[in-house]
PDB file of C-alpha atoms in Angstrom:
ATOM      1  CA  MET A 155     -12.943 -18.943  -6.989  1.00  0.00           C
ATOM      2  CA  LYS A 156     -10.281 -20.671  -9.025  1.00  0.00           C
ATOM      3  CA  GLU A 157      -6.813 -21.023  -7.542  1.00  0.00           C
ATOM      4  CA  PRO A 158      -3.906 -19.083  -9.079  1.00  0.00           C
ATOM      5  CA  VAL A 159      -2.294 -20.723 -12.084  1.00  0.00           C
ATOM      6  CA  LEU A 160       1.413 -20.082 -12.514  1.00  0.00           C
ATOM      7  CA  TYR A 161       3.130 -20.171 -15.875  1.00  0.00           C
ATOM      8  CA  LYS A 162       6.837 -20.447 -15.189  1.00  0.00           C
ATOM      9  CA  SER A 163       9.495 -19.308 -17.615  1.00  0.00           C
ATOM     10  CA  GLU A 164      10.293 -22.974 -18.383  1.00  0.00           C
ATOM     11  CA  VAL A 165       6.720 -23.153 -19.808  1.00  0.00           C
ATOM     12  CA  VAL A 166       5.726 -25.670 -17.106  1.00  0.00           C
ATOM     13  CA  HIS A 167       2.556 -24.627 -15.282  1.00  0.00           C
ATOM     14  CA  ALA A 168       0.967 -25.773 -12.015  1.00  0.00           C
ATOM     15  CA  LYS A 169      -1.883 -24.909  -9.709  1.00  0.00           C
ATOM     16  CA  LEU A 170      -0.918 -23.269  -6.456  1.00  0.00           C
ATOM     17  CA  PRO A 171      -2.480 -24.675  -3.228  1.00  0.00           C
ATOM     18  CA  GLY A 172      -3.632 -21.346  -1.854  1.00  0.00           C
ATOM     19  CA  LYS A 173      -3.929 -17.669  -2.588  1.00  0.00           C
ATOM     20  CA  GLU A 174      -0.292 -16.665  -2.251  1.00  0.00           C
ATOM     21  CA  VAL A 175       2.276 -16.426  -5.028  1.00  0.00           C
ATOM     22  CA  VAL A 176       5.973 -16.306  -4.156  1.00  0.00           C
ATOM     23  CA  VAL A 177       8.533 -15.511  -6.839  1.00  0.00           C
ATOM     24  CA  PRO A 178      12.011 -16.822  -5.918  1.00  0.00           C
ATOM     25  CA  ALA A 179      15.096 -14.643  -6.247  1.00  0.00           C
ATOM     26  CA  GLY A 180      16.143 -14.137  -9.843  1.00  0.00           C
ATOM     27  CA  LYS A 181      13.157 -16.038 -11.281  1.00  0.00           C
ATOM     28  CA  HIS A 182      10.207 -14.984 -13.458  1.00  0.00           C
ATOM     29  CA  VAL A 183       6.617 -16.104 -12.948  1.00  0.00           C
ATOM     30  CA  ASP A 184       3.412 -15.422 -14.897  1.00  0.00           C
ATOM     31  CA  SER A 185       0.212 -15.754 -12.854  1.00  0.00           C
ATOM     32  CA  TYR A 186      -3.441 -15.707 -13.923  1.00  0.00           C
ATOM     33  CA  GLN A 187      -6.132 -15.415 -11.233  1.00  0.00           C
ATOM     34  CA  GLU A 188      -9.828 -15.512 -12.110  1.00  0.00           C
ATOM     35  CA  ILE A 189     -12.494 -14.621  -9.565  1.00  0.00           C
ATOM     36  CA  SER A 190     -15.745 -15.784 -11.104  1.00  0.00           C
ATOM     37  CA  GLU A 191     -17.799 -17.249  -8.265  1.00  0.00           C
ATOM     38  CA  GLN A 192     -19.564 -15.864  -5.216  1.00  0.00           C
ATOM     39  CA  SER A 193     -16.641 -15.409  -2.850  1.00  0.00           C
ATOM     40  CA  GLY A 194     -17.488 -12.498  -0.544  1.00  0.00           C
ATOM     41  CA  PHE A 195     -13.994 -11.483   0.540  1.00  0.00           C
ATOM     42  CA  THR A 196     -10.847 -12.657  -1.231  1.00  0.00           C
ATOM     43  CA  GLU A 197      -7.257 -11.849  -0.292  1.00  0.00           C
ATOM     44  CA  LEU A 198      -4.375 -12.398  -2.696  1.00  0.00           C
ATOM     45  CA  THR A 199      -0.736 -11.988  -1.695  1.00  0.00           C
ATOM     46  CA  TYR A 200       2.283 -11.770  -3.990  1.00  0.00           C
ATOM     47  CA  THR A 201       5.903 -11.639  -2.824  1.00  0.00           C
ATOM     48  CA  VAL A 202       8.705 -11.004  -5.316  1.00  0.00           C
ATOM     49  CA  ALA A 203      12.194 -11.753  -4.019  1.00  0.00           C
ATOM     50  CA  GLU A 204      15.404  -9.988  -5.036  1.00  0.00           C
ATOM     51  CA  ALA A 205      15.793  -9.609  -8.822  1.00  0.00           C
ATOM     52  CA  GLY A 206      12.618 -11.611  -9.394  1.00  0.00           C
ATOM     53  CA  SER A 207       9.854 -10.579 -11.791  1.00  0.00           C
ATOM     54  CA  LEU A 208       6.122 -11.229 -11.792  1.00  0.00           C
ATOM     55  CA  GLU A 209       3.571 -10.669 -14.535  1.00  0.00           C
ATOM     56  CA  ALA A 210       0.170 -11.178 -12.919  1.00  0.00           C
ATOM     57  CA  VAL A 211      -3.375 -10.900 -14.242  1.00  0.00           C
ATOM     58  CA  ILE A 212      -6.422 -10.720 -11.979  1.00  0.00           C
ATOM     59  CA  PHE A 213      -9.824 -10.971 -13.633  1.00  0.00           C
ATOM     60  CA  GLN A 214     -12.869 -10.252 -11.453  1.00  0.00           C
ATOM     61  CA  ASN A 215     -16.072 -11.334 -13.183  1.00  0.00           C
ATOM     62  CA  VAL A 216     -18.610 -12.530 -10.599  1.00  0.00           C
ATOM     63  CA  SER A 217     -22.335 -12.452 -11.314  1.00  0.00           C
ATOM     64  CA  GLU A 218     -23.945  -9.014 -11.245  1.00  0.00           C
ATOM     65  CA  THR A 219     -26.206 -10.177  -8.395  1.00  0.00           C
ATOM     66  CA  PHE A 220     -23.282 -10.641  -5.981  1.00  0.00           C
ATOM     67  CA  GLU A 221     -21.285  -8.251  -3.821  1.00  0.00           C
ATOM     68  CA  THR A 222     -17.579  -8.902  -3.567  1.00  0.00           C
ATOM     69  CA  LYS A 223     -14.370  -7.451  -2.153  1.00  0.00           C
ATOM     70  CA  VAL A 224     -10.859  -8.332  -3.266  1.00  0.00           C
ATOM     71  CA  LEU A 225      -7.682  -7.303  -1.439  1.00  0.00           C
ATOM     72  CA  VAL A 226      -4.383  -7.615  -3.293  1.00  0.00           C
ATOM     73  CA  LYS A 227      -1.032  -7.074  -1.596  1.00  0.00           C
ATOM     74  CA  VAL A 228       2.328  -7.170  -3.370  1.00  0.00           C
ATOM     75  CA  VAL A 229       5.746  -6.828  -1.725  1.00  0.00           C
ATOM     76  CA  LEU A 230       8.832  -6.279  -3.880  1.00  0.00           C
ATOM     77  CA  GLN A 231      12.402  -6.683  -2.706  1.00  0.00           C
ATOM     78  CA  ARG A 232      15.586  -5.269  -4.224  1.00  0.00           C
ATOM     79  CA  ASN A 233      15.514  -5.000  -8.042  1.00  0.00           C
ATOM     80  CA  ALA A 234      12.214  -6.900  -8.188  1.00  0.00           C
ATOM     81  CA  ARG A 235       9.679  -6.099 -10.900  1.00  0.00           C
ATOM     82  CA  LEU A 236       5.904  -6.287 -10.988  1.00  0.00           C
ATOM     83  CA  LYS A 237       3.602  -6.014 -13.989  1.00  0.00           C
ATOM     84  CA  LEU A 238       0.020  -6.347 -12.775  1.00  0.00           C
ATOM     85  CA  THR A 239      -3.081  -6.176 -14.980  1.00  0.00           C
ATOM     86  CA  VAL A 240      -6.470  -6.117 -13.257  1.00  0.00           C
ATOM     87  CA  ILE A 241      -9.880  -6.321 -14.941  1.00  0.00           C
ATOM     88  CA  GLN A 242     -12.963  -5.512 -12.882  1.00  0.00           C
ATOM     89  CA  GLN A 243     -16.349  -5.970 -14.505  1.00  0.00           C
ATOM     90  CA  GLY A 244     -18.526  -8.244 -12.350  1.00  0.00           C
ATOM     91  CA  GLY A 245     -20.651  -7.853  -9.249  1.00  0.00           C
ATOM     92  CA  LEU A 246     -23.564  -5.668  -8.261  1.00  0.00           C
ATOM     93  CA  LYS A 247     -21.164  -3.964  -5.858  1.00  0.00           C
ATOM     94  CA  SER A 248     -17.480  -4.716  -6.219  1.00  0.00           C
ATOM     95  CA  GLN A 249     -14.536  -3.331  -4.274  1.00  0.00           C
ATOM     96  CA  LEU A 250     -10.950  -3.952  -5.351  1.00  0.00           C
ATOM     97  CA  ASP A 251      -8.052  -2.779  -3.170  1.00  0.00           C
ATOM     98  CA  ILE A 252      -4.434  -3.079  -4.322  1.00  0.00           C
ATOM     99  CA  VAL A 253      -1.405  -2.281  -2.184  1.00  0.00           C
ATOM    100  CA  ALA A 254       2.035  -2.591  -3.814  1.00  0.00           C
ATOM    101  CA  GLU A 255       5.075  -2.005  -1.603  1.00  0.00           C
ATOM    102  CA  ALA A 256       8.540  -1.227  -2.952  1.00  0.00           C
ATOM    103  CA  ARG A 257      10.682  -2.506  -0.065  1.00  0.00           C
ATOM    104  CA  GLY A 258      13.999  -2.860  -1.870  1.00  0.00           C
ATOM    105  CA  GLU A 259      16.028  -0.414  -3.944  1.00  0.00           C
ATOM    106  CA  GLY A 260      15.537  -0.785  -7.679  1.00  0.00           C
ATOM    107  CA  ALA A 261      12.031  -2.214  -7.313  1.00  0.00           C
ATOM    108  CA  GLU A 262       9.574  -1.362 -10.104  1.00  0.00           C
ATOM    109  CA  ILE A 263       5.763  -1.391  -9.941  1.00  0.00           C
ATOM    110  CA  ASP A 264       3.620  -1.321 -13.090  1.00  0.00           C
ATOM    111  CA  ILE A 265      -0.150  -1.582 -12.568  1.00  0.00           C
ATOM    112  CA  ARG A 266      -2.781  -1.363 -15.307  1.00  0.00           C
ATOM    113  CA  GLY A 267      -6.461  -1.607 -14.513  1.00  0.00           C
ATOM    114  CA  LEU A 268      -9.731  -1.748 -16.425  1.00  0.00           C
ATOM    115  CA  GLN A 269     -13.204  -1.137 -15.017  1.00  0.00           C
ATOM    116  CA  ASN A 270     -16.077  -2.170 -17.272  1.00  0.00           C
ATOM    117  CA  ALA A 271     -19.206  -0.923 -15.485  1.00  0.00           C
ATOM    118  CA  LYS A 272     -22.735  -1.319 -16.824  1.00  0.00           C
ATOM    119  CA  HIS A 273     -26.379  -1.630 -15.781  1.00  0.00           C
ATOM    120  CA  ASN A 274     -26.614  -0.507 -12.127  1.00  0.00           C
ATOM    121  CA  GLN A 275     -23.212  -1.769 -11.011  1.00  0.00           C
ATOM    122  CA  LYS A 276     -21.043   0.050  -8.497  1.00  0.00           C
ATOM    123  CA  LEU A 277     -17.353  -0.681  -9.051  1.00  0.00           C
ATOM    124  CA  MET A 278     -14.707   0.651  -6.671  1.00  0.00           C
ATOM    125  CA  PHE A 279     -11.026   0.460  -7.641  1.00  0.00           C
ATOM    126  CA  SER A 280      -8.357   1.482  -5.130  1.00  0.00           C
ATOM    127  CA  ALA A 281      -4.611   1.236  -5.759  1.00  0.00           C
ATOM    128  CA  HIS A 282      -1.744   2.331  -3.516  1.00  0.00           C
ATOM    129  CA  ALA A 283       1.906   2.367  -4.604  1.00  0.00           C
ATOM    130  CA  HIS A 284       4.011   2.691  -1.451  1.00  0.00           C
ATOM    131  CA  HIS A 285       7.705   3.540  -1.764  1.00  0.00           C
ATOM    132  CA  PHE A 286       9.762   2.794   1.352  1.00  0.00           C
ATOM    133  CA  VAL A 287      13.322   3.031  -0.003  1.00  0.00           C
ATOM    134  CA  PRO A 288      15.296   5.098  -2.562  1.00  0.00           C
ATOM    135  CA  HIS A 289      15.610   4.444  -6.293  1.00  0.00           C
ATOM    136  CA  THR A 290      12.226   2.824  -6.883  1.00  0.00           C
ATOM    137  CA  ARG A 291       9.597   3.393  -9.552  1.00  0.00           C
ATOM    138  CA  SER A 292       5.837   3.005  -9.974  1.00  0.00           C
ATOM    139  CA  ASP A 293       3.380   3.557 -12.819  1.00  0.00           C
ATOM    140  CA  LEU A 294      -0.354   3.235 -12.154  1.00  0.00           C
ATOM    141  CA  GLN A 295      -2.831   3.551 -15.037  1.00  0.00           C
ATOM    142  CA  VAL A 296      -6.536   2.745 -14.836  1.00  0.00           C
ATOM    143  CA  TRP A 297      -9.165   2.970 -17.590  1.00  0.00           C
ATOM    144  CA  CYS A 298     -12.889   2.944 -16.891  1.00  0.00           C
ATOM    145  CA  VAL A 299     -15.879   2.431 -19.174  1.00  0.00           C
ATOM    146  CA  ALA A 300     -19.165   3.412 -17.496  1.00  0.00           C
ATOM    147  CA  GLY A 301     -22.513   2.800 -19.147  1.00  0.00           C
ATOM    148  CA  ASP A 302     -26.220   2.668 -18.297  1.00  0.00           C
ATOM    149  CA  GLU A 303     -26.759   3.713 -14.648  1.00  0.00           C
ATOM    150  CA  SER A 304     -23.446   2.409 -13.327  1.00  0.00           C
ATOM    151  CA  HIS A 305     -21.157   4.114 -10.840  1.00  0.00           C
ATOM    152  CA  SER A 306     -17.374   3.843 -11.022  1.00  0.00           C
ATOM    153  CA  ILE A 307     -15.006   5.037  -8.295  1.00  0.00           C
ATOM    154  CA  PHE A 308     -11.222   5.296  -8.596  1.00  0.00           C
ATOM    155  CA  ASN A 309      -8.952   5.972  -5.625  1.00  0.00           C
ATOM    156  CA  GLY A 310      -5.284   6.172  -6.543  1.00  0.00           C
ATOM    157  CA  MET A 311      -2.555   6.856  -4.038  1.00  0.00           C
ATOM    158  CA  VAL A 312       1.219   7.166  -4.159  1.00  0.00           C
ATOM    159  CA  THR A 313       3.137   7.382  -0.892  1.00  0.00           C
ATOM    160  CA  ILE A 314       6.841   8.214  -0.871  1.00  0.00           C
ATOM    161  CA  GLU A 315       8.456   7.881   2.532  1.00  0.00           C
ATOM    162  CA  LYS A 316      10.919  10.452   3.825  1.00  0.00           C
ATOM    163  CA  GLY A 317      14.022   8.431   2.997  1.00  0.00           C
ATOM    164  CA  ALA A 318      12.816   7.224  -0.419  1.00  0.00           C
ATOM    165  CA  HIS A 319      14.708   9.777  -2.518  1.00  0.00           C
ATOM    166  CA  HIS A 320      15.267   9.408  -6.277  1.00  0.00           C
ATOM    167  CA  THR A 321      11.858   7.797  -6.634  1.00  0.00           C
ATOM    168  CA  GLU A 322       9.686   8.086  -9.758  1.00  0.00           C
ATOM    169  CA  ALA A 323       5.926   7.682  -9.398  1.00  0.00           C
ATOM    170  CA  TYR A 324       3.153   8.249 -11.913  1.00  0.00           C
ATOM    171  CA  GLN A 325      -0.582   7.636 -11.968  1.00  0.00           C
ATOM    172  CA  ARG A 326      -3.324   8.280 -14.513  1.00  0.00           C
ATOM    173  CA  ASN A 327      -7.053   7.586 -14.617  1.00  0.00           C
ATOM    174  CA  LYS A 328      -9.014   7.836 -17.888  1.00  0.00           C
ATOM    175  CA  ASN A 329     -12.800   7.472 -17.905  1.00  0.00           C
ATOM    176  CA  LEU A 330     -15.208   6.982 -20.802  1.00  0.00           C
ATOM    177  CA  LEU A 331     -18.891   7.713 -20.172  1.00  0.00           C
ATOM    178  CA  LEU A 332     -21.378   5.908 -22.405  1.00  0.00           C
ATOM    179  CA  SER A 333     -24.519   7.205 -20.727  1.00  0.00           C
ATOM    180  CA  GLU A 334     -25.732  10.462 -19.216  1.00  0.00           C
ATOM    181  CA  ARG A 335     -26.967   8.427 -16.249  1.00  0.00           C
ATOM    182  CA  ALA A 336     -23.575   6.876 -15.503  1.00  0.00           C
ATOM    183  CA  THR A 337     -21.365   8.387 -12.800  1.00  0.00           C
ATOM    184  CA  VAL A 338     -17.589   8.432 -12.406  1.00  0.00           C
ATOM    185  CA  ASP A 339     -15.639   9.650  -9.372  1.00  0.00           C
ATOM    186  CA  SER A 340     -11.858   9.916  -9.567  1.00  0.00           C
ATOM    187  CA  PHE A 341      -9.479  10.686  -6.685  1.00  0.00           C
ATOM    188  CA  PRO A 342      -5.751  10.473  -7.574  1.00  0.00           C
ATOM    189  CA  LYS A 343      -3.534  11.463  -4.635  1.00  0.00           C
ATOM    190  CA  LEU A 344       0.154  11.941  -3.831  1.00  0.00           C
ATOM    191  CA  PHE A 345       1.847  11.887  -0.414  1.00  0.00           C
ATOM    192  CA  ILE A 346       5.492  12.880  -0.807  1.00  0.00           C
ATOM    193  CA  GLY A 347       7.953  12.814   2.073  1.00  0.00           C
ATOM    194  CA  ASN A 348      10.899  14.522   0.332  1.00  0.00           C
ATOM    195  CA  HIS A 349      11.709  16.756  -2.638  1.00  0.00           C
ATOM    196  CA  ASP A 350      14.210  14.649  -4.574  1.00  0.00           C
ATOM    197  CA  VAL A 351      11.589  12.707  -6.558  1.00  0.00           C
ATOM    198  CA  LYS A 352       9.714  12.758  -9.883  1.00  0.00           C
ATOM    199  CA  CYS A 353       5.936  12.468  -9.644  1.00  0.00           C
ATOM    200  CA  ALA A 354       2.883  13.151 -11.778  1.00  0.00           C
ATOM    201  CA  HIS A 355      -0.790  12.317 -11.588  1.00  0.00           C
ATOM    202  CA  GLY A 356      -3.929  13.120 -13.532  1.00  0.00           C
ATOM    203  CA  SER A 357      -7.497  12.197 -14.315  1.00  0.00           C
ATOM    204  CA  SER A 358      -9.784  12.763 -17.307  1.00  0.00           C
ATOM    205  CA  THR A 359     -13.417  11.965 -18.047  1.00  0.00           C
ATOM    206  CA  SER A 360     -14.991  12.208 -21.488  1.00  0.00           C
ATOM    207  CA  GLN A 361     -17.573  10.784 -23.841  1.00  0.00           C
ATOM    208  CA  ILE A 362     -16.951   9.295 -27.265  1.00  0.00           C
ATOM    209  CA  GLU A 363     -15.452  11.954 -29.508  1.00  0.00           C
ATOM    210  CA  PRO A 364     -18.042  12.977 -32.145  1.00  0.00           C
ATOM    211  CA  GLU A 365     -15.317  13.362 -34.774  1.00  0.00           C
ATOM    212  CA  GLN A 366     -14.202   9.750 -34.349  1.00  0.00           C
ATOM    213  CA  PHE A 367     -17.803   8.544 -34.367  1.00  0.00           C
ATOM    214  CA  TYR A 368     -18.699  10.386 -37.576  1.00  0.00           C
ATOM    215  CA  TYR A 369     -15.440   9.318 -39.218  1.00  0.00           C
ATOM    216  CA  LEU A 370     -16.416   5.661 -38.854  1.00  0.00           C
ATOM    217  CA  GLN A 371     -19.998   6.270 -39.958  1.00  0.00           C
ATOM    218  CA  ALA A 372     -18.756   8.068 -43.056  1.00  0.00           C
ATOM    219  CA  ARG A 373     -17.035   4.818 -44.012  1.00  0.00           C
ATOM    220  CA  GLY A 374     -20.226   2.804 -43.893  1.00  0.00           C
ATOM    221  CA  ILE A 375     -20.080   1.596 -40.287  1.00  0.00           C
ATOM    222  CA  ASP A 376     -23.421   1.816 -38.493  1.00  0.00           C
ATOM    223  CA  ALA A 377     -23.778   3.717 -35.222  1.00  0.00           C
ATOM    224  CA  GLU A 378     -23.819   0.694 -32.903  1.00  0.00           C
ATOM    225  CA  ALA A 379     -20.788  -0.928 -34.508  1.00  0.00           C
ATOM    226  CA  ALA A 380     -18.907   2.382 -34.509  1.00  0.00           C
ATOM    227  CA  GLU A 381     -19.482   2.849 -30.789  1.00  0.00           C
ATOM    228  CA  GLN A 382     -18.340  -0.707 -30.074  1.00  0.00           C
ATOM    229  CA  MET A 383     -15.157  -0.189 -32.061  1.00  0.00           C
ATOM    230  CA  LEU A 384     -14.301   2.997 -30.173  1.00  0.00           C
ATOM    231  CA  VAL A 385     -15.040   1.427 -26.794  1.00  0.00           C
ATOM    232  CA  LYS A 386     -12.885  -1.601 -27.620  1.00  0.00           C
ATOM    233  CA  GLY A 387     -10.060   0.694 -28.678  1.00  0.00           C
ATOM    234  CA  PHE A 388     -10.309   2.489 -25.347  1.00  0.00           C
ATOM    235  CA  MET A 389     -10.311  -0.787 -23.407  1.00  0.00           C
ATOM    236  CA  HIS A 390      -7.401  -2.122 -25.422  1.00  0.00           C
ATOM    237  CA  GLN A 391      -5.046   0.405 -23.852  1.00  0.00           C
ATOM    238  CA  SER A 392      -5.264  -1.363 -20.494  1.00  0.00           C
ATOM    239  CA  LEU A 393      -3.992  -4.602 -22.024  1.00  0.00           C
ATOM    240  CA  GLU A 394      -0.894  -3.235 -23.715  1.00  0.00           C
ATOM    241  CA  GLY A 395       2.300  -4.824 -22.553  1.00  0.00           C
ATOM    242  CA  LEU A 396       0.939  -8.296 -21.800  1.00  0.00           C
ATOM    243  CA  THR A 397       3.488 -10.852 -22.952  1.00  0.00           C
ATOM    244  CA  HIS A 398       2.060 -14.255 -21.991  1.00  0.00           C
ATOM    245  CA  LYS A 399       0.341 -15.607 -25.109  1.00  0.00           C
ATOM    246  CA  ASP A 400      -2.288 -17.811 -23.423  1.00  0.00           C
ATOM    247  CA  THR A 401      -3.331 -15.074 -21.015  1.00  0.00           C
ATOM    248  CA  LYS A 402      -3.486 -12.516 -23.820  1.00  0.00           C
ATOM    249  CA  GLN A 403      -5.763 -14.723 -25.922  1.00  0.00           C
ATOM    250  CA  LYS A 404      -8.005 -15.443 -22.931  1.00  0.00           C
ATOM    251  CA  LEU A 405      -8.523 -11.743 -22.238  1.00  0.00           C
ATOM    252  CA  ILE A 406      -9.094 -10.968 -25.917  1.00  0.00           C
ATOM    253  CA  ALA A 407     -11.923 -13.518 -25.942  1.00  0.00           C
ATOM    254  CA  ILE A 408     -13.438 -12.365 -22.644  1.00  0.00           C
ATOM    255  CA  LEU A 409     -13.532  -8.706 -23.672  1.00  0.00           C
ATOM    256  CA  GLY A 410     -14.770  -9.435 -27.184  1.00  0.00           C
ATOM    257  CA  LEU A 411     -11.668  -8.089 -28.907  1.00  0.00           C
ATOM    258  CA  THR A 412      -9.975  -9.503 -31.984  1.00  0.00           C
ATOM    259  CA  GLU A 413      -6.299 -10.035 -32.656  1.00  0.00           C
ATOM    260  CA  GLU A 414      -6.368  -7.128 -35.103  1.00  0.00           C
ATOM    261  CA  GLU A 415      -7.875  -4.795 -32.502  1.00  0.00           C
ATOM    262  CA  PHE A 416      -5.481  -5.961 -29.841  1.00  0.00           C
ATOM    263  CA  THR A 417      -2.240  -5.673 -31.781  1.00  0.00           C
TER     264      THR A 417
END
């Protein structure tokens, strides 16, 4: 597994000697973490100090013959901000667990995930936004593409503690089935300790819309290319909001997108 690479706001970048990223108070850090080797269990820890901000990308792409588990923990202090993008597409059996804790007032959590399941893969994606104090916010959105005989599982959880009033928390899971043999299980959950909050959660599972498919074919695009275009458009949604140019280009190449499809 490659070590985290940090791209600081001064454009200087350095390798970190470990699996922990600490964002100092008032600073911004961009982090790219690629898990592409047989690693068994990997634990990544991010701490964002007061008024700090972190834009992190985690890309899990181990061989489909391996089984892997990744645990990600993020702690945010007062007025800290997190923008986390996670791509999960490798491993015969892959489990990804994310826990993001809003420990200081004004903390904001933004998590976007993409599962790209194929063949006979089993991909498990679990994310927990935990609000401990008032005036915090979280937004969890995960997209899944499931093809062949794959199995995708999403477990989303928002916990709002009793004293964490004036909290906003949202979660959404969208699934796209490409095969009748593929399976998707979705379990979004809310645990709310008081009434003075704003929360919403939802899940949807669908196949490619026939109208969109026929629209592209009517314009001379063959069936295979039309399906690829629609799948890429679906996947693209998980990458919206990325601001670091090098990371954006890397993900575009990995997922087979083009600049035109991405923008």
